[in-house]
Amino acid sequence: MNSKEIPMVPNRKASLPRVYGDTPSFLGVPVLDPRHLTAGCDVIVAGVPWEGTVTWGSFSSCELAPRSIRHAAARYGGFLPEYELDLFDHLRLGDMGDIPVNPNDPVETMANVHKAMLEVYRSRSIPFVLGGDHSFTPEIVRALSDAGEGDIGIIHFDAHLDNAKSFGADMFPRCGPLHRIAQLPKVRKESIVHMGIRGPRNSPAQYEYARSMGARIITTKEVRERGMVAVTEEAIAIAHEKTRHVFVTICSDCIDAGYNPGGPADFNGLLPTELLPALQTIGRSGIDGLDFVEVYPGQDPQGYSSHLAAWAMIYALSGMAQRKRDRG
């Protein structure tokens, strides 16, 4: 097979390596043994099929999303004509499958995520992680903190600030990852940027908490007034200021509900035409990890939100590939 013909080849999905069952690896990249990660990959994809406490409604099915996103990604290759670049010409990727979770023990699950991510960073690779709900993201950032030197900036795409200090008795609520991230000593609070914030699911306490720590809040109102290019450039500058690493965390509800059927019912959101080029630019600026969370396959039988997650990761990877190409 001529690699330049991918993905427009017969039996594309059936030809891809499997991470488990009938689930292909993300974009058909080589499957890695998570027990023996070695240097050689620029990016390692992992899944976290985790659903903790639901903060509204009932079971959201986000624990099924790593599988759904991988199946969606089987449709795609790494070439983006608008950037005249194939990410596979410059990046080496692998897929380590899903990190073990214990539905009855969130403490054990979070420890598993931290351990797996630490191994990824120690192999000198960058993780791209498929959620799952948003509660495990701090464990990736903690692993980055433990494995590297220097402070960390955060670019957080979301409808909600997700910095609740508590939610009942749950130590790891999906509405609180940014609070837990901000407590990590190497995370520079003034280099946390919330992008796409909007709507009545945000509380005054969370808004004031974000402001009090010095985080930058960019609402969709500001995006529309100033333009996505301008606010993305500002977000990059803030996240990189006095930091050595930048982590990107994306909740599906940063996107307007009309384009995100497999996600929370949050309207007035970003459009894919805003998010995807922003991620390419952010990837090009230099990042040390990314996750995409809160995709609900059970309410999205056509898998549109899983496809959107795959596109988002491809655009960010394209930016990373362009950075590597341009830096030689």
mmCIF file with all atom_site columns, N, CA, C and O in Angstrom, residues 27 87 111 122-123 132 135 142 181-182 206 224 234 237 245 281 320:
data_model
loop_
_atom_site.group_PDB
_atom_site.id
_atom_site.type_symbol
_atom_site.label_atom_id
_atom_site.label_alt_id
_atom_site.label_comp_id
_atom_site.label_asym_id
_atom_site.label_entity_id
_atom_site.label_seq_id
_atom_site.pdbx_PDB_ins_code
_atom_site.Cartn_x
_atom_site.Cartn_y
_atom_site.Cartn_z
_atom_site.occupancy
_atom_site.B_iso_or_equiv
_atom_site.pdbx_formal_charge
_atom_site.auth_seq_id
_atom_site.auth_comp_id
_atom_site.auth_asym_id
_atom_site.auth_atom_id
_atom_site.pdbx_PDB_model_num
ATOM 1  N N  . LEU A 1 27  ? -5.976  6.100  14.641 1.00 0.00 ? 27  LEU A N  1
ATOM 2  C CA . LEU A 1 27  ? -5.397  6.378  13.326 1.00 0.00 ? 27  LEU A CA 1
ATOM 3  C C  . LEU A 1 27  ? -4.574  5.221  12.775 1.00 0.00 ? 27  LEU A C  1
ATOM 4  O O  . LEU A 1 27  ? -3.794  5.387  11.847 1.00 0.00 ? 27  LEU A O  1
ATOM 5  N N  . LEU A 1 87  ? 0.960   14.724 9.169  1.00 0.00 ? 87  LEU A N  1
ATOM 6  C CA . LEU A 1 87  ? 1.609   14.646 10.482 1.00 0.00 ? 87  LEU A CA 1
ATOM 7  C C  . LEU A 1 87  ? 2.523   13.430 10.586 1.00 0.00 ? 87  LEU A C  1
ATOM 8  O O  . LEU A 1 87  ? 3.525   13.450 11.324 1.00 0.00 ? 87  LEU A O  1
ATOM 9  N N  . ALA A 1 111 ? -4.628  6.642  40.681 1.00 0.00 ? 111 ALA A N  1
ATOM 10 C CA . ALA A 1 111 ? -3.241  6.182  40.831 1.00 0.00 ? 111 ALA A CA 1
ATOM 11 C C  . ALA A 1 111 ? -2.777  5.469  39.569 1.00 0.00 ? 111 ALA A C  1
ATOM 12 O O  . ALA A 1 111 ? -1.619  5.615  39.147 1.00 0.00 ? 111 ALA A O  1
ATOM 13 N N  . ARG A 1 122 ? 8.388   9.429  31.065 1.00 0.00 ? 122 ARG A N  1
ATOM 14 C CA . ARG A 1 122 ? 9.750   8.913  31.249 1.00 0.00 ? 122 ARG A CA 1
ATOM 15 C C  . ARG A 1 122 ? 10.292  8.266  29.974 1.00 0.00 ? 122 ARG A C  1
ATOM 16 O O  . ARG A 1 122 ? 11.501  8.148  29.812 1.00 0.00 ? 122 ARG A O  1
ATOM 17 N N  . SER A 1 123 ? 9.382   7.866  29.086 1.00 0.00 ? 123 SER A N  1
ATOM 18 C CA . SER A 1 123 ? 9.830   7.339  27.787 1.00 0.00 ? 123 SER A CA 1
ATOM 19 C C  . SER A 1 123 ? 10.104  8.465  26.793 1.00 0.00 ? 123 SER A C  1
ATOM 20 O O  . SER A 1 123 ? 10.363  8.206  25.615 1.00 0.00 ? 123 SER A O  1
ATOM 21 N N  . GLY A 1 132 ? -13.622 9.151  28.731 1.00 0.00 ? 132 GLY A N  1
ATOM 22 C CA . GLY A 1 132 ? -13.608 9.378  30.131 1.00 0.00 ? 132 GLY A CA 1
ATOM 23 C C  . GLY A 1 132 ? -14.131 10.756 30.523 1.00 0.00 ? 132 GLY A C  1
ATOM 24 O O  . GLY A 1 132 ? -14.311 11.669 29.744 1.00 0.00 ? 132 GLY A O  1
ATOM 25 N N  . SER A 1 135 ? -12.401 14.089 35.410 1.00 0.00 ? 135 SER A N  1
ATOM 26 C CA . SER A 1 135 ? -11.814 14.028 36.748 1.00 0.00 ? 135 SER A CA 1
ATOM 27 C C  . SER A 1 135 ? -10.379 13.530 36.768 1.00 0.00 ? 135 SER A C  1
ATOM 28 O O  . SER A 1 135 ? -9.644  13.787 37.727 1.00 0.00 ? 135 SER A O  1
ATOM 29 N N  . ARG A 1 142 ? -0.011  15.955 37.032 1.00 0.00 ? 142 ARG A N  1
ATOM 30 C CA . ARG A 1 142 ? 0.862   15.586 38.149 1.00 0.00 ? 142 ARG A CA 1
ATOM 31 C C  . ARG A 1 142 ? 2.026   14.729 37.652 1.00 0.00 ? 142 ARG A C  1
ATOM 32 O O  . ARG A 1 142 ? 3.170   14.880 38.102 1.00 0.00 ? 142 ARG A O  1
ATOM 33 N N  . ILE A 1 181 ? -5.719  20.671 39.752 1.00 0.00 ? 181 ILE A N  1
ATOM 34 C CA . ILE A 1 181 ? -4.544  21.036 38.968 1.00 0.00 ? 181 ILE A CA 1
ATOM 35 C C  . ILE A 1 181 ? -3.859  22.258 39.574 1.00 0.00 ? 181 ILE A C  1
ATOM 36 O O  . ILE A 1 181 ? -2.621  22.312 39.682 1.00 0.00 ? 181 ILE A O  1
ATOM 37 N N  . ALA A 1 182 ? -4.655  23.234 39.978 1.00 0.00 ? 182 ALA A N  1
ATOM 38 C CA . ALA A 1 182 ? -4.088  24.471 40.517 1.00 0.00 ? 182 ALA A CA 1
ATOM 39 C C  . ALA A 1 182 ? -3.343  24.251 41.826 1.00 0.00 ? 182 ALA A C  1
ATOM 40 O O  . ALA A 1 182 ? -2.516  25.089 42.216 1.00 0.00 ? 182 ALA A O  1
ATOM 41 N N  . GLN A 1 206 ? -17.211 29.766 41.667 1.00 0.00 ? 206 GLN A N  1
ATOM 42 C CA . GLN A 1 206 ? -16.154 29.250 40.789 1.00 0.00 ? 206 GLN A CA 1
ATOM 43 C C  . GLN A 1 206 ? -15.519 30.370 39.972 1.00 0.00 ? 206 GLN A C  1
ATOM 44 O O  . GLN A 1 206 ? -14.305 30.384 39.750 1.00 0.00 ? 206 GLN A O  1
ATOM 45 N N  . ARG A 1 224 ? -16.114 36.202 20.359 1.00 0.00 ? 224 ARG A N  1
ATOM 46 C CA . ARG A 1 224 ? -16.872 36.798 19.254 1.00 0.00 ? 224 ARG A CA 1
ATOM 47 C C  . ARG A 1 224 ? -16.496 38.262 19.047 1.00 0.00 ? 224 ARG A C  1
ATOM 48 O O  . ARG A 1 224 ? -16.519 38.767 17.915 1.00 0.00 ? 224 ARG A O  1
ATOM 49 N N  . GLU A 1 234 ? -3.243  35.120 22.609 1.00 0.00 ? 234 GLU A N  1
ATOM 50 C CA . GLU A 1 234 ? -3.102  35.552 24.004 1.00 0.00 ? 234 GLU A CA 1
ATOM 51 C C  . GLU A 1 234 ? -3.011  34.348 24.935 1.00 0.00 ? 234 GLU A C  1
ATOM 52 O O  . GLU A 1 234 ? -2.188  34.328 25.864 1.00 0.00 ? 234 GLU A O  1
ATOM 53 N N  . ALA A 1 237 ? 0.425   32.883 24.816 1.00 0.00 ? 237 ALA A N  1
ATOM 54 C CA . ALA A 1 237 ? 1.403   33.720 25.512 1.00 0.00 ? 237 ALA A CA 1
ATOM 55 C C  . ALA A 1 237 ? 1.290   33.570 27.018 1.00 0.00 ? 237 ALA A C  1
ATOM 56 O O  . ALA A 1 237 ? 2.302   33.468 27.728 1.00 0.00 ? 237 ALA A O  1
ATOM 57 N N  . HIS A 1 245 ? 6.449   23.993 30.422 1.00 0.00 ? 245 HIS A N  1
ATOM 58 C CA . HIS A 1 245 ? 5.546   23.016 29.817 1.00 0.00 ? 245 HIS A CA 1
ATOM 59 C C  . HIS A 1 245 ? 4.144   23.614 29.719 1.00 0.00 ? 245 HIS A C  1
ATOM 60 O O  . HIS A 1 245 ? 3.753   24.434 30.555 1.00 0.00 ? 245 HIS A O  1
ATOM 61 N N  . THR A 1 281 ? -2.761  25.806 15.935 1.00 0.00 ? 281 THR A N  1
ATOM 62 C CA . THR A 1 281 ? -1.845  26.871 16.345 1.00 0.00 ? 281 THR A CA 1
ATOM 63 C C  . THR A 1 281 ? -1.216  26.569 17.700 1.00 0.00 ? 281 THR A C  1
ATOM 64 O O  . THR A 1 281 ? -0.017  26.779 17.904 1.00 0.00 ? 281 THR A O  1
ATOM 65 N N  . MET A 1 320 ? 1.858   20.167 16.057 1.00 0.00 ? 320 MET A N  1
ATOM 66 C CA . MET A 1 320 ? 3.105   19.634 16.603 1.00 0.00 ? 320 MET A CA 1
ATOM 67 C C  . MET A 1 320 ? 4.041   19.175 15.489 1.00 0.00 ? 320 MET A C  1
ATOM 68 O O  . MET A 1 320 ? 5.260   19.383 15.552 1.00 0.00 ? 320 MET A O  1
#
